Amino acid sequence: MDLKLDGNAALVTASSSGLGKASATALAREGANVVLNGRDEDRLAEAVAEVEAVAAGDVVGVAGDLTDSGDVDHLVDRTVEAFGGIDHLVTSAGGPPSGPFVEMDDEDWYQAYDLLVMSVVRLVQAAVPHLEDGGGTIVNITSRSVKEAIDSLVLSNSVRMSVIGLEKTLSSELAPDVRTNAVLPGAHETARIEELIEQGVERGDYDSYEQGLEERGKANPLGRIGDPMELGDTVAFLCSPRSGYINGQAIVIDGGGGNSNL
């Protein structure tokens, strides 16, 4: 299916690895011009090279910290400078620390809110004038923890809910010029999952990485964890005119592993 994204300009944050990079890759494969972002310049350069290898459009890397408002403004300005505007904004950010409620202090809460919520607020504020110029899309990558609380992730469970409230509000306030949706990933084979499995191998929990990956997927109805590109392809679809009547939705992508009815 041609997603009709040729020549579109997309900004994907936290895209030097993981689900952000998969989303940038999917958009670039479909012909969009894509800006990748990350804090580590070396890792970002590697990601740009990997995406360029499969891209049908142009790929640019812009380093920056999403908790720094100046960096966010620079990121948007560089995207407009490189591609003449912004058609698609895909927001992603790293996860906050894990742990129970009693171990979290005020600073942990403020940092989590700044990383997960205010980064999106600032990005949207800066990008909206460009998105509204010719119509566009916003896709927020969050977590299935907004549907179903996950043990030892009190910060993610609580704070990410604000992104969904913002997404739903924007889907009304910015329409019809801009469509806004969210994706809520479950477990995917990202660097974080790979690290956890490798640690399990070192502890003797698994005989090999392959066994660890298989064991982690057994509880899922599909019998596996997700491939990051499966989420990336969904993000690209939500950015495309092929999904033109999807707006204000929070789509869980977890292979059916959650237990929420909604």
Tab-separated table of C-alpha atoms in Angstrom:
chain	number	residue	atom	x	y	z
A	1	MET	CA	0.000	0.000	0.000
A	2	ASP	CA	1.361	3.407	-0.997
A	3	LEU	CA	0.974	5.643	2.063
A	4	LYS	CA	1.344	8.768	-0.097
A	5	LEU	CA	4.060	10.290	2.110
A	6	ASP	CA	6.559	11.122	-0.656
A	7	GLY	CA	8.177	14.482	-0.001
A	8	ASN	CA	6.433	15.033	3.343
A	9	ALA	CA	8.528	16.393	6.217
A	10	ALA	CA	8.517	14.466	9.502
A	11	LEU	CA	10.145	15.206	12.853
A	12	VAL	CA	10.569	12.160	15.116
A	13	THR	CA	11.959	12.778	18.587
A	14	ALA	CA	14.039	10.365	20.684
A	15	SER	CA	14.680	8.496	17.446
A	16	SER	CA	18.331	7.511	17.766
A	17	SER	CA	17.184	4.108	19.052
A	18	GLY	CA	14.156	1.987	19.905
A	19	LEU	CA	10.611	2.737	18.862
A	20	GLY	CA	11.436	6.292	17.799
A	21	LYS	CA	14.045	5.022	15.353
A	22	ALA	CA	11.643	2.387	14.038
A	23	SER	CA	9.048	5.099	13.405
A	24	ALA	CA	11.594	7.287	11.626
A	25	THR	CA	12.685	4.293	9.532
A	26	ALA	CA	9.119	3.475	8.496
A	27	LEU	CA	8.433	7.072	7.470
A	28	ALA	CA	11.721	7.320	5.548
A	29	ARG	CA	11.011	4.072	3.694
A	30	GLU	CA	7.718	5.579	2.553
A	31	GLY	CA	9.475	8.562	1.015
A	32	ALA	CA	9.122	11.129	3.785
A	33	ASN	CA	12.008	13.454	4.590
A	34	VAL	CA	12.797	12.773	8.239
A	35	VAL	CA	14.618	14.536	11.074
A	36	LEU	CA	15.945	12.180	13.744
A	37	ASN	CA	16.711	13.407	17.242
A	38	GLY	CA	18.676	12.224	20.267
A	39	ARG	CA	20.977	13.529	22.986
A	40	ASP	CA	24.002	11.345	22.188
A	41	GLU	CA	25.559	12.707	18.990
A	42	ASP	CA	27.511	9.533	18.191
A	43	ARG	CA	24.463	7.287	18.587
A	44	LEU	CA	22.398	9.758	16.592
A	45	ALA	CA	24.917	9.705	13.721
A	46	GLU	CA	24.793	5.899	13.676
A	47	ALA	CA	20.985	5.964	13.576
A	48	VAL	CA	20.965	8.481	10.733
A	49	ALA	CA	23.286	6.232	8.716
A	50	GLU	CA	21.077	3.191	9.357
A	51	VAL	CA	17.901	5.002	8.330
A	52	GLU	CA	19.571	6.557	5.276
A	53	ALA	CA	20.461	3.064	4.062
A	54	VAL	CA	16.763	2.223	3.555
A	55	ALA	CA	15.305	5.695	3.021
A	56	ALA	CA	13.493	6.890	-0.059
A	57	GLY	CA	13.667	10.460	1.263
A	58	ASP	CA	16.262	12.664	2.941
A	59	VAL	CA	17.391	12.041	6.524
A	60	VAL	CA	18.868	14.613	8.916
A	61	GLY	CA	20.001	14.277	12.520
A	62	VAL	CA	19.534	17.077	15.067
A	63	ALA	CA	20.911	16.549	18.572
A	64	GLY	CA	19.018	17.991	21.504
A	65	ASP	CA	17.554	17.442	24.963
A	66	LEU	CA	13.744	17.336	25.004
A	67	THR	CA	13.653	18.783	28.525
A	68	ASP	CA	15.429	21.938	27.280
A	69	SER	CA	12.988	24.391	25.702
A	70	GLY	CA	15.778	26.007	23.686
A	71	ASP	CA	16.772	22.653	22.240
A	72	VAL	CA	13.142	21.927	21.344
A	73	ASP	CA	12.797	25.243	19.492
A	74	HIS	CA	16.069	24.574	17.668
A	75	LEU	CA	14.883	21.098	16.700
A	76	VAL	CA	11.711	22.444	15.112
A	77	ASP	CA	13.543	25.340	13.444
A	78	ARG	CA	16.133	22.970	11.922
A	79	THR	CA	13.378	20.740	10.550
A	80	VAL	CA	11.695	23.691	8.867
A	81	GLU	CA	15.054	24.919	7.579
A	82	ALA	CA	15.949	21.513	6.147
A	83	PHE	CA	12.621	20.607	4.566
A	84	GLY	CA	10.646	23.834	4.256
A	85	GLY	CA	8.058	22.925	6.885
A	86	ILE	CA	6.700	20.115	9.036
A	87	ASP	CA	3.920	17.768	8.001
A	88	HIS	CA	4.224	15.152	10.748
A	89	LEU	CA	5.338	15.344	14.370
A	90	VAL	CA	6.029	12.053	16.149
A	91	THR	CA	6.826	12.477	19.837
A	92	SER	CA	8.753	9.900	21.819
A	93	ALA	CA	10.898	10.083	24.951
A	94	GLY	CA	12.827	7.776	27.222
A	95	GLY	CA	11.116	6.177	30.183
A	96	PRO	CA	11.324	7.481	33.770
A	97	PRO	CA	12.954	5.432	36.548
A	98	SER	CA	11.169	2.320	37.744
A	99	GLY	CA	10.310	1.624	41.378
A	100	PRO	CA	7.434	1.746	43.866
A	101	PHE	CA	5.669	4.919	45.008
A	102	VAL	CA	7.420	5.054	48.398
A	103	GLU	CA	10.826	5.315	46.733
A	104	MET	CA	9.937	8.338	44.578
A	105	ASP	CA	10.590	11.876	45.812
A	106	ASP	CA	9.335	15.209	44.499
A	107	GLU	CA	12.284	15.569	42.126
A	108	ASP	CA	11.515	12.206	40.500
A	109	TRP	CA	7.950	13.326	39.833
A	110	TYR	CA	8.952	16.704	38.419
A	111	GLN	CA	11.617	15.168	36.184
A	112	ALA	CA	9.189	12.550	34.875
A	113	TYR	CA	6.602	15.226	34.104
A	114	ASP	CA	9.159	17.396	32.332
A	115	LEU	CA	10.426	14.477	30.241
A	116	LEU	CA	7.125	12.845	29.336
A	117	VAL	CA	4.611	15.695	29.278
A	118	MET	CA	6.290	19.075	28.951
A	119	SER	CA	8.483	17.798	26.114
A	120	VAL	CA	5.300	17.070	24.148
A	121	VAL	CA	3.733	20.385	25.129
A	122	ARG	CA	6.776	22.350	23.941
A	123	LEU	CA	7.127	20.363	20.733
A	124	VAL	CA	3.487	20.874	19.814
A	125	GLN	CA	3.625	24.578	20.670
A	126	ALA	CA	6.599	25.039	18.359
A	127	ALA	CA	5.365	22.786	15.546
A	128	VAL	CA	1.660	23.649	15.329
A	129	PRO	CA	2.044	26.798	13.173
A	130	HIS	CA	3.867	24.688	10.561
A	131	LEU	CA	1.518	21.711	10.826
A	132	GLU	CA	-1.509	23.943	10.330
A	133	ASP	CA	-0.028	25.529	7.197
A	134	GLY	CA	-1.042	22.598	5.019
A	135	GLY	CA	-2.631	20.137	7.374
A	136	GLY	CA	-0.595	17.590	9.259
A	137	THR	CA	-0.490	14.922	11.923
A	138	ILE	CA	0.757	14.409	15.449
A	139	VAL	CA	1.435	10.922	16.814
A	140	ASN	CA	2.417	10.535	20.459
A	141	ILE	CA	4.292	7.353	21.392
A	142	THR	CA	3.477	6.638	25.044
A	143	SER	CA	2.922	3.250	26.732
A	144	ARG	CA	0.168	0.742	27.394
A	145	SER	CA	0.660	1.712	31.052
A	146	VAL	CA	-1.956	4.436	30.445
A	147	LYS	CA	-4.524	1.654	29.937
A	148	GLU	CA	-3.279	-0.782	32.553
A	149	ALA	CA	-0.945	0.015	35.439
A	150	ILE	CA	2.328	-1.917	35.360
A	151	ASP	CA	4.022	-3.042	38.575
A	152	SER	CA	6.935	-0.865	39.751
A	153	LEU	CA	6.261	1.805	37.115
A	154	VAL	CA	4.339	4.332	39.196
A	155	LEU	CA	5.840	7.329	37.378
A	156	SER	CA	4.993	5.988	33.931
A	157	ASN	CA	1.549	4.784	35.041
A	158	SER	CA	0.666	8.187	36.438
A	159	VAL	CA	2.395	10.813	34.338
A	160	ARG	CA	1.832	9.371	30.859
A	161	MET	CA	-1.923	9.754	31.388
A	162	SER	CA	-1.406	13.500	30.877
A	163	VAL	CA	-0.114	12.905	27.351
A	164	ILE	CA	-3.320	11.064	26.478
A	165	GLY	CA	-5.425	13.890	27.901
A	166	LEU	CA	-3.423	16.352	25.803
A	167	GLU	CA	-3.677	14.155	22.698
A	168	LYS	CA	-7.451	13.893	22.995
A	169	THR	CA	-7.812	17.639	23.530
A	170	LEU	CA	-5.592	18.463	20.547
A	171	SER	CA	-7.576	16.087	18.344
A	172	SER	CA	-10.514	18.437	18.779
A	173	GLU	CA	-8.832	21.824	19.042
A	174	LEU	CA	-6.484	21.387	16.074
A	175	ALA	CA	-8.933	19.563	13.776
A	176	PRO	CA	-9.658	19.547	10.917
A	177	ASP	CA	-6.242	20.931	9.942
A	178	VAL	CA	-4.263	18.544	12.153
A	179	ARG	CA	-5.096	14.976	13.206
A	180	THR	CA	-3.718	13.808	16.556
A	181	ASN	CA	-3.404	10.197	17.746
A	182	ALA	CA	-1.332	8.129	20.155
A	183	VAL	CA	0.166	4.647	20.127
A	184	LEU	CA	0.543	2.664	23.336
A	185	PRO	CA	3.268	0.039	22.927
A	186	GLY	CA	3.687	-3.067	25.004
A	187	ALA	CA	6.937	-5.034	25.013
A	188	HIS	CA	9.007	-4.751	21.831
A	189	GLU	CA	12.514	-5.993	21.106
A	190	THR	CA	14.249	-2.701	21.801
A	191	ALA	CA	17.712	-2.151	23.279
A	192	ARG	CA	16.178	-2.105	26.767
A	193	ILE	CA	14.601	-5.546	26.331
A	194	GLU	CA	17.818	-6.866	24.793
A	195	GLU	CA	19.757	-5.595	27.819
A	196	LEU	CA	17.362	-7.269	30.264
A	197	ILE	CA	17.558	-10.589	28.418
A	198	GLU	CA	21.354	-10.447	28.251
A	199	GLN	CA	21.454	-9.788	31.987
A	200	GLY	CA	19.247	-12.847	32.432
A	201	VAL	CA	21.683	-14.925	30.394
A	202	GLU	CA	24.567	-13.713	32.573
A	203	ARG	CA	22.631	-14.670	35.715
A	204	GLY	CA	21.895	-18.100	34.309
A	205	ASP	CA	18.149	-17.514	33.951
A	206	TYR	CA	18.405	-18.395	30.251
A	207	ASP	CA	20.824	-20.561	28.293
A	208	SER	CA	20.878	-18.089	25.388
A	209	TYR	CA	19.470	-14.785	24.162
A	210	GLU	CA	17.076	-16.670	21.874
A	211	GLN	CA	15.706	-18.662	24.816
A	212	GLY	CA	15.260	-15.494	26.851
A	213	LEU	CA	13.410	-13.813	24.008
A	214	GLU	CA	11.157	-16.840	23.606
A	215	GLU	CA	10.429	-17.008	27.345
A	216	ARG	CA	9.501	-13.324	27.483
A	217	GLY	CA	7.009	-13.783	24.668
A	218	LYS	CA	5.258	-16.901	25.968
A	219	ALA	CA	2.682	-15.019	28.035
A	220	ASN	CA	1.545	-12.995	25.007
A	221	PRO	CA	-1.380	-14.392	22.993
A	222	LEU	CA	0.763	-14.136	19.852
A	223	GLY	CA	3.548	-16.065	21.564
A	224	ARG	CA	6.218	-13.386	21.103
A	225	ILE	CA	7.138	-9.797	21.875
A	226	GLY	CA	6.855	-7.147	19.207
A	227	ASP	CA	9.226	-6.158	16.439
A	228	PRO	CA	9.830	-2.375	16.716
A	229	MET	CA	9.095	-1.998	12.997
A	230	GLU	CA	5.551	-3.255	13.607
A	231	LEU	CA	4.978	-0.195	15.741
A	232	GLY	CA	6.914	2.011	13.320
A	233	ASP	CA	4.726	0.912	10.422
A	234	THR	CA	1.623	1.753	12.460
A	235	VAL	CA	2.977	5.221	13.174
A	236	ALA	CA	3.665	5.790	9.470
A	237	PHE	CA	0.117	4.685	8.653
A	238	LEU	CA	-1.321	7.126	11.222
A	239	CYS	CA	0.713	9.918	9.613
A	240	SER	CA	-0.593	9.083	6.154
A	241	PRO	CA	-3.777	10.177	4.386
A	242	ARG	CA	-4.701	6.471	4.290
A	243	SER	CA	-5.719	6.910	7.945
A	244	GLY	CA	-7.534	10.172	7.227
A	245	TYR	CA	-10.582	9.406	9.417
A	246	ILE	CA	-8.597	8.244	12.463
A	247	ASN	CA	-8.346	11.085	14.973
A	248	GLY	CA	-8.191	11.286	18.747
A	249	GLN	CA	-7.423	7.606	19.210
A	250	ALA	CA	-5.022	5.857	21.589
A	251	ILE	CA	-4.106	2.577	19.916
A	252	VAL	CA	-2.597	-0.224	21.980
A	253	ILE	CA	0.111	-2.202	20.165
A	254	ASP	CA	0.940	-5.119	22.430
A	255	GLY	CA	-0.112	-8.301	20.626
A	256	GLY	CA	-3.152	-8.563	22.887
A	257	GLY	CA	-1.013	-8.941	25.999
A	258	GLY	CA	-2.938	-6.442	28.135
A	259	ASN	CA	-6.024	-7.186	30.204
A	260	SER	CA	-7.847	-3.872	29.872
A	261	ASN	CA	-11.305	-3.944	28.265
A	262	LEU	CA	-10.856	-0.409	26.917
